[in-house]
PDB file of C-alpha atoms in Angstrom:
ATOM      1  CA  UNK A 235       0.036   0.022   0.068  1.00 87.00           C
ATOM      2  CA  UNK A 236       1.379   3.309  -1.084  1.00 91.00           C
ATOM      3  CA  UNK A 237       0.810   6.819   0.389  1.00 95.00           C
ATOM      4  CA  UNK A 238       0.273   9.030  -2.637  1.00 97.00           C
ATOM      5  CA  UNK A 239      -0.360  12.763  -2.451  1.00 97.00           C
ATOM      6  CA  UNK A 240      -2.740  14.047  -5.199  1.00 97.00           C
ATOM      7  CA  UNK A 241      -2.705  17.775  -6.246  1.00 95.00           C
ATOM      8  CA  UNK A 242      -5.972  19.125  -7.929  1.00 91.00           C
ATOM      9  CA  UNK A 243      -7.769  16.408  -5.917  1.00 91.00           C
ATOM     10  CA  UNK A 244     -11.047  18.451  -6.145  1.00 90.00           C
ATOM     11  CA  UNK A 245     -10.703  18.953  -9.933  1.00 90.00           C
ATOM     12  CA  UNK A 246     -11.292  16.654 -12.790  1.00 91.00           C
ATOM     13  CA  UNK A 247      -7.894  14.855 -13.268  1.00 94.00           C
ATOM     14  CA  UNK A 248      -6.837  14.814  -9.598  1.00 94.00           C
ATOM     15  CA  UNK A 249     -10.200  13.787  -8.406  1.00 94.00           C
ATOM     16  CA  UNK A 250     -10.244  10.859 -11.001  1.00 96.00           C
ATOM     17  CA  UNK A 251      -6.792   9.884  -9.873  1.00 97.00           C
ATOM     18  CA  UNK A 252      -7.682  10.010  -6.292  1.00 96.00           C
ATOM     19  CA  UNK A 253     -10.715   7.839  -6.766  1.00 96.00           C
ATOM     20  CA  UNK A 254      -8.738   5.269  -8.713  1.00 96.00           C
ATOM     21  CA  UNK A 255      -6.158   5.016  -6.072  1.00 97.00           C
ATOM     22  CA  UNK A 256      -8.504   4.725  -3.290  1.00 96.00           C
ATOM     23  CA  UNK A 257     -10.356   1.941  -5.125  1.00 95.00           C
ATOM     24  CA  UNK A 258      -6.991   0.131  -5.562  1.00 94.00           C
ATOM     25  CA  UNK A 259      -6.612   0.310  -1.797  1.00 95.00           C
ATOM     26  CA  UNK A 260      -3.906   2.850  -1.450  1.00 97.00           C
ATOM     27  CA  UNK A 261      -3.634   5.828   1.010  1.00 96.00           C
ATOM     28  CA  UNK A 262      -4.560   9.034  -0.735  1.00 97.00           C
ATOM     29  CA  UNK A 263      -3.646  12.583   0.566  1.00 96.00           C
ATOM     30  CA  UNK A 264      -6.061  14.731  -1.391  1.00 95.00           C
ATOM     31  CA  UNK A 265      -4.325  18.293  -1.479  1.00 95.00           C
ATOM     32  CA  UNK A 266      -6.649  21.182  -1.959  1.00 91.00           C
ATOM     33  CA  UNK A 267      -6.768  24.912  -1.099  1.00 88.00           C
ATOM     34  CA  UNK A 268     -10.287  24.318   0.150  1.00 88.00           C
ATOM     35  CA  UNK A 269     -10.505  21.321   2.494  1.00 91.00           C
ATOM     36  CA  UNK A 270     -14.087  22.321   3.260  1.00 89.00           C
ATOM     37  CA  UNK A 271     -15.555  22.252  -0.239  1.00 92.00           C
ATOM     38  CA  UNK A 272     -18.271  19.715  -1.145  1.00 92.00           C
ATOM     39  CA  UNK A 273     -15.744  17.925  -3.537  1.00 91.00           C
ATOM     40  CA  UNK A 274     -13.150  17.605  -0.623  1.00 93.00           C
ATOM     41  CA  UNK A 275     -16.011  16.145   1.656  1.00 94.00           C
ATOM     42  CA  UNK A 276     -16.811  13.651  -1.003  1.00 94.00           C
ATOM     43  CA  UNK A 277     -13.254  12.362  -1.162  1.00 93.00           C
ATOM     44  CA  UNK A 278     -12.928  12.364   2.595  1.00 95.00           C
ATOM     45  CA  UNK A 279     -16.097  10.074   2.459  1.00 95.00           C
ATOM     46  CA  UNK A 280     -14.367   7.600   0.122  1.00 94.00           C
ATOM     47  CA  UNK A 281     -11.376   7.492   2.705  1.00 95.00           C
ATOM     48  CA  UNK A 282      -8.928  10.211   1.387  1.00 96.00           C
ATOM     49  CA  UNK A 283      -6.957  12.183   3.994  1.00 96.00           C
ATOM     50  CA  UNK A 284      -7.771  15.710   2.827  1.00 95.00           C
ATOM     51  CA  UNK A 285      -4.846  18.290   3.473  1.00 94.00           C
ATOM     52  CA  UNK A 286      -4.754  21.918   2.868  1.00 93.00           C
ATOM     53  CA  UNK A 287      -2.023  22.871   0.350  1.00 93.00           C
ATOM     54  CA  UNK A 288      -1.364  25.891  -1.584  1.00 90.00           C
ATOM     55  CA  UNK A 289       1.182  26.176  -4.469  1.00 89.00           C
ATOM     56  CA  UNK A 290       2.181  29.810  -3.341  1.00 89.00           C
ATOM     57  CA  UNK A 291       2.636  28.625   0.328  1.00 90.00           C
ATOM     58  CA  UNK A 292       5.903  26.504   0.452  1.00 91.00           C
ATOM     59  CA  UNK A 293       5.344  25.545   4.068  1.00 93.00           C
ATOM     60  CA  UNK A 294       1.899  24.014   3.180  1.00 93.00           C
ATOM     61  CA  UNK A 295       3.421  22.020   0.348  1.00 93.00           C
ATOM     62  CA  UNK A 296       6.309  20.681   2.745  1.00 94.00           C
ATOM     63  CA  UNK A 297       3.727  19.613   5.317  1.00 94.00           C
ATOM     64  CA  UNK A 298       1.409  17.927   2.765  1.00 94.00           C
ATOM     65  CA  UNK A 299       4.231  16.071   1.186  1.00 95.00           C
ATOM     66  CA  UNK A 300       6.030  14.910   4.145  1.00 95.00           C
ATOM     67  CA  UNK A 301       6.164  11.159   4.517  1.00 94.00           C
ATOM     68  CA  UNK A 302       4.356  10.498   1.250  1.00 96.00           C
ATOM     69  CA  UNK A 303       5.763   7.900  -1.288  1.00 96.00           C
ATOM     70  CA  UNK A 304       4.594   9.443  -4.555  1.00 97.00           C
ATOM     71  CA  UNK A 305       2.918  12.560  -6.045  1.00 97.00           C
ATOM     72  CA  UNK A 306       0.446  13.092  -8.741  1.00 97.00           C
ATOM     73  CA  UNK A 307       0.918  16.655  -9.845  1.00 95.00           C
ATOM     74  CA  UNK A 308      -1.486  18.765 -12.089  1.00 94.00           C
ATOM     75  CA  UNK A 309      -1.391  22.293 -12.880  1.00 88.00           C
ATOM     76  CA  UNK A 310      -3.530  24.764 -14.813  1.00 79.00           C
ATOM     77  CA  UNK A 311      -3.354  28.403 -16.077  1.00 74.00           C
ATOM     78  CA  UNK A 312      -7.203  28.785 -16.322  1.00 70.00           C
ATOM     79  CA  UNK A 313      -8.253  30.897 -13.321  1.00 69.00           C
ATOM     80  CA  UNK A 314      -4.714  32.479 -13.215  1.00 72.00           C
ATOM     81  CA  UNK A 315      -2.257  32.828 -16.068  1.00 85.00           C
ATOM     82  CA  UNK A 316       0.626  31.004 -17.819  1.00 87.00           C
ATOM     83  CA  UNK A 317       3.308  32.643 -15.700  1.00 91.00           C
ATOM     84  CA  UNK A 318       1.502  31.790 -12.382  1.00 90.00           C
ATOM     85  CA  UNK A 319       1.043  28.091 -13.635  1.00 91.00           C
ATOM     86  CA  UNK A 320       4.834  27.824 -14.554  1.00 94.00           C
ATOM     87  CA  UNK A 321       5.931  29.235 -11.233  1.00 93.00           C
ATOM     88  CA  UNK A 322       3.489  27.130  -9.226  1.00 93.00           C
ATOM     89  CA  UNK A 323       4.355  23.973 -11.047  1.00 94.00           C
ATOM     90  CA  UNK A 324       8.054  24.630 -10.441  1.00 95.00           C
ATOM     91  CA  UNK A 325       7.436  25.285  -6.689  1.00 94.00           C
ATOM     92  CA  UNK A 326       5.623  21.992  -6.565  1.00 95.00           C
ATOM     93  CA  UNK A 327       8.393  20.072  -8.183  1.00 96.00           C
ATOM     94  CA  UNK A 328      10.908  21.738  -5.771  1.00 95.00           C
ATOM     95  CA  UNK A 329       8.790  20.599  -2.831  1.00 95.00           C
ATOM     96  CA  UNK A 330       8.662  17.087  -4.070  1.00 96.00           C
ATOM     97  CA  UNK A 331      12.392  17.028  -4.494  1.00 96.00           C
ATOM     98  CA  UNK A 332      12.982  18.385  -1.090  1.00 95.00           C
ATOM     99  CA  UNK A 333      10.628  15.765   0.385  1.00 95.00           C
ATOM    100  CA  UNK A 334      12.689  13.041  -1.479  1.00 95.00           C
ATOM    101  CA  UNK A 335       9.552  11.515  -2.964  1.00 97.00           C
ATOM    102  CA  UNK A 336      10.017   8.219  -4.787  1.00 96.00           C
ATOM    103  CA  UNK A 337       8.032   9.115  -7.775  1.00 97.00           C
ATOM    104  CA  UNK A 338       6.279  12.203  -9.281  1.00 98.00           C
ATOM    105  CA  UNK A 339       3.777  11.803 -12.034  1.00 98.00           C
ATOM    106  CA  UNK A 340       2.987  15.129 -13.717  1.00 97.00           C
ATOM    107  CA  UNK A 341       0.128  15.448 -16.220  1.00 96.00           C
ATOM    108  CA  UNK A 342       1.049  17.675 -18.986  1.00 96.00           C
ATOM    109  CA  UNK A 343      -0.616  17.802 -22.501  1.00 96.00           C
ATOM    110  CA  UNK A 344      -0.185  15.740 -25.498  1.00 97.00           C
ATOM    111  CA  UNK A 345       2.431  17.156 -27.811  1.00 97.00           C
ATOM    112  CA  UNK A 346       3.537  19.811 -25.316  1.00 96.00           C
ATOM    113  CA  UNK A 347       7.120  18.652 -25.964  1.00 96.00           C
ATOM    114  CA  UNK A 348       6.801  19.378 -29.710  1.00 96.00           C
ATOM    115  CA  UNK A 349       7.055  23.130 -29.814  1.00 93.00           C
ATOM    116  CA  UNK A 350       3.361  23.651 -30.443  1.00 94.00           C
ATOM    117  CA  UNK A 351       3.451  27.369 -29.696  1.00 93.00           C
ATOM    118  CA  UNK A 352       0.215  27.004 -27.750  1.00 95.00           C
ATOM    119  CA  UNK A 353       0.713  28.986 -24.581  1.00 93.00           C
ATOM    120  CA  UNK A 354      -0.829  26.638 -21.920  1.00 93.00           C
ATOM    121  CA  UNK A 355       1.111  23.733 -23.706  1.00 94.00           C
ATOM    122  CA  UNK A 356       4.463  25.660 -23.416  1.00 94.00           C
ATOM    123  CA  UNK A 357       3.931  26.465 -19.691  1.00 94.00           C
ATOM    124  CA  UNK A 358       3.424  22.676 -19.079  1.00 95.00           C
ATOM    125  CA  UNK A 359       6.566  21.848 -20.915  1.00 96.00           C
ATOM    126  CA  UNK A 360       8.537  24.219 -18.879  1.00 96.00           C
ATOM    127  CA  UNK A 361       7.403  22.358 -15.704  1.00 96.00           C
ATOM    128  CA  UNK A 362       8.269  19.086 -17.362  1.00 97.00           C
ATOM    129  CA  UNK A 363      11.803  20.379 -18.094  1.00 97.00           C
ATOM    130  CA  UNK A 364      12.087  21.535 -14.580  1.00 97.00           C
ATOM    131  CA  UNK A 365      10.852  18.124 -13.410  1.00 97.00           C
ATOM    132  CA  UNK A 366      13.476  16.301 -15.340  1.00 96.00           C
ATOM    133  CA  UNK A 367      16.228  18.506 -13.993  1.00 96.00           C
ATOM    134  CA  UNK A 368      15.047  18.244 -10.382  1.00 95.00           C
ATOM    135  CA  UNK A 369      16.661  14.890  -9.532  1.00 92.00           C
ATOM    136  CA  UNK A 370      13.399  13.247  -8.357  1.00 96.00           C
ATOM    137  CA  UNK A 371      12.133  10.005 -10.146  1.00 97.00           C
ATOM    138  CA  UNK A 372       9.488  11.122 -12.726  1.00 98.00           C
ATOM    139  CA  UNK A 373       6.935  10.011 -15.252  1.00 98.00           C
ATOM    140  CA  UNK A 374       5.055  12.598 -17.520  1.00 98.00           C
ATOM    141  CA  UNK A 375       1.600  11.620 -18.773  1.00 98.00           C
ATOM    142  CA  UNK A 376       0.242  13.880 -21.450  1.00 98.00           C
ATOM    143  CA  UNK A 377      -3.610  13.695 -22.167  1.00 98.00           C
ATOM    144  CA  UNK A 378      -5.290  14.962 -25.266  1.00 97.00           C
ATOM    145  CA  UNK A 379      -8.563  17.018 -25.513  1.00 95.00           C
ATOM    146  CA  UNK A 380     -11.027  16.316 -22.647  1.00 95.00           C
ATOM    147  CA  UNK A 381     -14.351  14.503 -23.441  1.00 96.00           C
ATOM    148  CA  UNK A 382     -15.640  16.166 -20.337  1.00 95.00           C
ATOM    149  CA  UNK A 383     -15.700  19.698 -21.759  1.00 92.00           C
ATOM    150  CA  UNK A 384     -18.576  18.621 -24.026  1.00 92.00           C
ATOM    151  CA  UNK A 385     -20.772  18.461 -21.143  1.00 92.00           C
ATOM    152  CA  UNK A 386     -20.325  21.909 -19.922  1.00 89.00           C
ATOM    153  CA  UNK A 387     -19.869  25.635 -21.091  1.00 86.00           C
ATOM    154  CA  UNK A 388     -20.612  26.909 -24.513  1.00 83.00           C
ATOM    155  CA  UNK A 389     -20.466  23.288 -25.986  1.00 88.00           C
ATOM    156  CA  UNK A 390     -23.455  22.307 -23.728  1.00 90.00           C
ATOM    157  CA  UNK A 391     -25.260  25.622 -24.625  1.00 90.00           C
ATOM    158  CA  UNK A 392     -25.042  24.777 -28.239  1.00 91.00           C
ATOM    159  CA  UNK A 393     -26.164  21.230 -27.828  1.00 93.00           C
ATOM    160  CA  UNK A 394     -29.357  22.415 -26.233  1.00 90.00           C
ATOM    161  CA  UNK A 395     -30.066  23.998 -29.590  1.00 90.00           C
ATOM    162  CA  UNK A 396     -29.014  20.927 -31.583  1.00 94.00           C
ATOM    163  CA  UNK A 397     -25.485  22.404 -32.566  1.00 96.00           C
ATOM    164  CA  UNK A 398     -22.125  20.973 -31.743  1.00 95.00           C
ATOM    165  CA  UNK A 399     -20.178  24.253 -32.136  1.00 93.00           C
ATOM    166  CA  UNK A 400     -16.455  23.441 -32.582  1.00 94.00           C
ATOM    167  CA  UNK A 401     -13.536  25.357 -34.026  1.00 94.00           C
ATOM    168  CA  UNK A 402     -12.415  22.649 -36.315  1.00 95.00           C
ATOM    169  CA  UNK A 403     -13.575  21.407 -39.910  1.00 96.00           C
ATOM    170  CA  UNK A 404     -16.144  18.638 -39.788  1.00 96.00           C
ATOM    171  CA  UNK A 405     -13.796  15.924 -41.140  1.00 96.00           C
ATOM    172  CA  UNK A 406     -10.669  16.634 -39.265  1.00 96.00           C
ATOM    173  CA  UNK A 407      -9.766  14.060 -36.711  1.00 96.00           C
ATOM    174  CA  UNK A 408      -9.346  14.765 -32.999  1.00 97.00           C
ATOM    175  CA  UNK A 409      -8.053  12.575 -30.185  1.00 97.00           C
ATOM    176  CA  UNK A 410     -10.095  12.541 -26.875  1.00 97.00           C
ATOM    177  CA  UNK A 411      -9.974  11.240 -23.419  1.00 98.00           C
ATOM    178  CA  UNK A 412     -12.338  11.496 -20.341  1.00 98.00           C
ATOM    179  CA  UNK A 413     -10.889  12.472 -17.053  1.00 97.00           C
ATOM    180  CA  UNK A 414     -11.835   9.010 -15.599  1.00 97.00           C
ATOM    181  CA  UNK A 415      -9.269   7.266 -18.055  1.00 98.00           C
ATOM    182  CA  UNK A 416      -6.554   9.890 -17.190  1.00 98.00           C
ATOM    183  CA  UNK A 417      -7.168   9.048 -13.449  1.00 97.00           C
ATOM    184  CA  UNK A 418      -7.086   5.178 -14.244  1.00 98.00           C
ATOM    185  CA  UNK A 419      -3.847   5.615 -16.255  1.00 98.00           C
ATOM    186  CA  UNK A 420      -2.262   7.829 -13.640  1.00 98.00           C
ATOM    187  CA  UNK A 421      -3.077   5.269 -11.005  1.00 97.00           C
ATOM    188  CA  UNK A 422      -1.578   2.384 -13.197  1.00 98.00           C
ATOM    189  CA  UNK A 423       1.645   4.520 -13.564  1.00 98.00           C
ATOM    190  CA  UNK A 424       1.882   5.288  -9.829  1.00 97.00           C
ATOM    191  CA  UNK A 425       1.437   1.550  -8.897  1.00 96.00           C
ATOM    192  CA  UNK A 426       3.876   0.313 -11.575  1.00 96.00           C
ATOM    193  CA  UNK A 427       6.625   2.900 -10.776  1.00 95.00           C
ATOM    194  CA  UNK A 428       9.586   0.853 -12.142  1.00 96.00           C
ATOM    195  CA  UNK A 429       7.884   0.166 -15.665  1.00 97.00           C
ATOM    196  CA  UNK A 430       7.223   3.977 -16.153  1.00 98.00           C
ATOM    197  CA  UNK A 431      10.190   5.767 -14.683  1.00 97.00           C
ATOM    198  CA  UNK A 432      11.691   8.322 -16.917  1.00 97.00           C
ATOM    199  CA  UNK A 433       9.034   8.127 -19.603  1.00 97.00           C
ATOM    200  CA  UNK A 434       6.698  10.576 -21.146  1.00 98.00           C
ATOM    201  CA  UNK A 435       3.425   9.080 -22.766  1.00 98.00           C
ATOM    202  CA  UNK A 436       0.840  10.808 -24.738  1.00 98.00           C
ATOM    203  CA  UNK A 437      -2.537   9.170 -23.896  1.00 98.00           C
ATOM    204  CA  UNK A 438      -5.855   9.240 -25.557  1.00 98.00           C
ATOM    205  CA  UNK A 439      -8.940   6.882 -25.524  1.00 98.00           C
ATOM    206  CA  UNK A 440     -10.460   7.691 -28.836  1.00 98.00           C
ATOM    207  CA  UNK A 441     -10.282   9.605 -32.201  1.00 97.00           C
ATOM    208  CA  UNK A 442     -13.193  11.120 -33.990  1.00 97.00           C
ATOM    209  CA  UNK A 443     -13.982  13.958 -36.305  1.00 97.00           C
ATOM    210  CA  UNK A 444     -16.303  16.787 -35.150  1.00 97.00           C
ATOM    211  CA  UNK A 445     -18.837  15.386 -37.463  1.00 97.00           C
ATOM    212  CA  UNK A 446     -18.681  11.986 -35.746  1.00 97.00           C
ATOM    213  CA  UNK A 447     -18.800  13.597 -32.475  1.00 97.00           C
ATOM    214  CA  UNK A 448     -21.953  15.471 -33.242  1.00 97.00           C
ATOM    215  CA  UNK A 449     -23.487  12.205 -34.371  1.00 97.00           C
ATOM    216  CA  UNK A 450     -22.498  10.383 -31.151  1.00 97.00           C
ATOM    217  CA  UNK A 451     -23.828  13.378 -29.040  1.00 97.00           C
ATOM    218  CA  UNK A 452     -27.078  13.044 -31.127  1.00 96.00           C
ATOM    219  CA  UNK A 453     -27.515   9.398 -30.212  1.00 96.00           C
ATOM    220  CA  UNK A 454     -26.609  10.105 -26.568  1.00 96.00           C
ATOM    221  CA  UNK A 455     -28.922  13.010 -26.100  1.00 94.00           C
ATOM    222  CA  UNK A 456     -31.786  11.739 -28.131  1.00 94.00           C
ATOM    223  CA  UNK A 457     -31.938  14.858 -30.117  1.00 92.00           C
ATOM    224  CA  UNK A 458     -30.518  15.724 -33.622  1.00 95.00           C
ATOM    225  CA  UNK A 459     -27.123  17.349 -33.331  1.00 96.00           C
ATOM    226  CA  UNK A 460     -25.208  18.955 -36.321  1.00 97.00           C
ATOM    227  CA  UNK A 461     -21.515  20.221 -36.268  1.00 97.00           C
ATOM    228  CA  UNK A 462     -21.109  23.857 -36.845  1.00 96.00           C
ATOM    229  CA  UNK A 463     -17.524  25.105 -37.342  1.00 96.00           C
ATOM    230  CA  UNK A 464     -16.906  28.216 -35.302  1.00 94.00           C
ATOM    231  CA  UNK A 465     -14.361  30.606 -37.004  1.00 95.00           C
ATOM    232  CA  UNK A 466     -11.051  30.751 -35.340  1.00 95.00           C
ATOM    233  CA  UNK A 467     -11.404  34.542 -35.422  1.00 95.00           C
ATOM    234  CA  UNK A 468     -14.263  34.274 -33.099  1.00 95.00           C
ATOM    235  CA  UNK A 469     -12.174  32.055 -30.736  1.00 94.00           C
ATOM    236  CA  UNK A 470      -9.240  34.428 -31.068  1.00 95.00           C
ATOM    237  CA  UNK A 471     -11.320  37.427 -29.956  1.00 95.00           C
ATOM    238  CA  UNK A 472     -11.977  35.674 -26.772  1.00 91.00           C
ATOM    239  CA  UNK A 473      -8.681  33.695 -26.111  1.00 91.00           C
ATOM    240  CA  UNK A 474      -5.497  33.706 -28.304  1.00 93.00           C
ATOM    241  CA  UNK A 475      -4.353  30.761 -26.005  1.00 92.00           C
ATOM    242  CA  UNK A 476      -7.428  28.411 -27.065  1.00 93.00           C
ATOM    243  CA  UNK A 477      -7.299  29.880 -30.720  1.00 95.00           C
ATOM    244  CA  UNK A 478      -3.671  28.631 -31.054  1.00 95.00           C
ATOM    245  CA  UNK A 479      -4.614  25.343 -29.733  1.00 96.00           C
ATOM    246  CA  UNK A 480      -7.542  24.767 -32.111  1.00 95.00           C
ATOM    247  CA  UNK A 481      -5.363  25.959 -34.969  1.00 96.00           C
ATOM    248  CA  UNK A 482      -2.839  23.368 -33.885  1.00 96.00           C
ATOM    249  CA  UNK A 483      -5.506  20.656 -33.751  1.00 95.00           C
ATOM    250  CA  UNK A 484      -6.702  21.550 -37.258  1.00 94.00           C
ATOM    251  CA  UNK A 485      -3.307  21.584 -38.910  1.00 94.00           C
ATOM    252  CA  UNK A 486      -0.755  19.371 -37.111  1.00 94.00           C
ATOM    253  CA  UNK A 487      -3.349  17.345 -34.916  1.00 93.00           C
ATOM    254  CA  UNK A 488      -2.893  15.374 -31.830  1.00 93.00           C
ATOM    255  CA  UNK A 489      -1.743  12.028 -33.142  1.00 93.00           C
ATOM    256  CA  UNK A 490      -1.698   9.460 -30.393  1.00 96.00           C
ATOM    257  CA  UNK A 491      -1.554   5.601 -30.849  1.00 96.00           C
ATOM    258  CA  UNK A 492      -4.907   4.809 -29.243  1.00 97.00           C
ATOM    259  CA  UNK A 493      -4.853   1.257 -30.486  1.00 97.00           C
ATOM    260  CA  UNK A 494      -1.541   0.797 -28.862  1.00 97.00           C
ATOM    261  CA  UNK A 495      -2.698   2.013 -25.506  1.00 98.00           C
ATOM    262  CA  UNK A 496      -5.718  -0.078 -25.622  1.00 97.00           C
ATOM    263  CA  UNK A 497      -3.542  -3.133 -26.444  1.00 97.00           C
ATOM    264  CA  UNK A 498      -0.747  -2.493 -23.997  1.00 97.00           C
ATOM    265  CA  UNK A 499      -2.867  -1.221 -20.913  1.00 97.00           C
ATOM    266  CA  UNK A 500      -6.293  -2.965 -21.199  1.00 97.00           C
ATOM    267  CA  UNK A 501      -6.759  -2.647 -17.299  1.00 96.00           C
ATOM    268  CA  UNK A 502      -7.289   1.140 -17.762  1.00 97.00           C
ATOM    269  CA  UNK A 503     -10.745   0.225 -19.063  1.00 96.00           C
ATOM    270  CA  UNK A 504     -10.420   2.924 -21.897  1.00 98.00           C
ATOM    271  CA  UNK A 505     -13.844   4.576 -22.783  1.00 98.00           C
ATOM    272  CA  UNK A 506     -14.804   5.327 -26.386  1.00 98.00           C
ATOM    273  CA  UNK A 507     -16.483   8.825 -26.936  1.00 98.00           C
ATOM    274  CA  UNK A 508     -19.842   6.951 -27.384  1.00 97.00           C
ATOM    275  CA  UNK A 509     -19.381   5.196 -24.046  1.00 96.00           C
ATOM    276  CA  UNK A 510     -18.634   8.486 -22.192  1.00 97.00           C
ATOM    277  CA  UNK A 511     -21.602  10.311 -23.940  1.00 97.00           C
ATOM    278  CA  UNK A 512     -23.912   7.493 -23.044  1.00 97.00           C
ATOM    279  CA  UNK A 513     -23.028   7.756 -19.397  1.00 96.00           C
ATOM    280  CA  UNK A 514     -23.871  11.533 -19.024  1.00 95.00           C
ATOM    281  CA  UNK A 515     -27.185  12.635 -17.595  1.00 95.00           C
ATOM    282  CA  UNK A 516     -28.061  14.814 -20.408  1.00 94.00           C
ATOM    283  CA  UNK A 517     -31.602  15.867 -19.320  1.00 93.00           C
ATOM    284  CA  UNK A 518     -30.080  17.249 -15.946  1.00 93.00           C
ATOM    285  CA  UNK A 519     -27.298  18.804 -17.733  1.00 92.00           C
ATOM    286  CA  UNK A 520     -29.598  20.517 -20.099  1.00 89.00           C
ATOM    287  CA  UNK A 521     -31.746  21.668 -17.267  1.00 86.00           C
ATOM    288  CA  UNK A 522     -28.791  23.215 -15.546  1.00 75.00           C
ATOM    289  CA  UNK A 523     -27.834  24.922 -18.738  1.00 57.00           C
ATOM    290  CA  UNK A 524     -31.145  26.554 -19.161  1.00 48.00           C
ATOM    291  CA  UNK A 525     -31.188  27.632 -15.659  1.00 44.00           C
TER     292      UNK A 525
END
């Protein structure tokens, strides 16, 4: 049984990883800035040791990591900015090195090591480089686009009107993964440390075009859904970062060996997009979107 600290434990990737590790019988320290949140309470109910930790408070990181065997590390620029994500990610790596942890698994982004020019990929790659130089045993897992984003925000708003609005051509392939599969793969890596040390692995669960995604969403929601290509200029007017990401998706693309991952790591239980879409409570989501 390992004692594993999980950052972002109340978020999508960290939460999925914490749940997978708890289900496998490990001790999980769920690190969060808000130990009193409903998400933290839910993890506590599953058996997690919820601890306060703030990337900008080194003492809190030191206390949270003391005595742990391993760390699952996730960072985000959303809600702050790229510079903050990079600074906080490096601080977390430094704290892990100071605690002499036996393994750090950092979740980055697929292709972040390929000079994409996408700002929130570049920040993650800067943290990857810091991790490699820190002298702590490491693995980097790098997921593709999140299926979970299709059940929230402006995508969900469009689906209520029968439109899958997405800034890519209808026939352009896109690799996807749900948070649950990221968590399952991260848990696998943490439990099989020696097999994954020093490796960087892009991960994806399925590959579909926006047209096929719209069709699958139509089947899952029980209403007709058509893809509508959103102009990149529209995205750029709201976020240069996201516009750069979608431009990369549509030109270079996130090529990941989905079949190879399914063959080599079947225990992850990889979900197809249709699997994921069928599991969502669309009536409740639509009611929430219209509220």
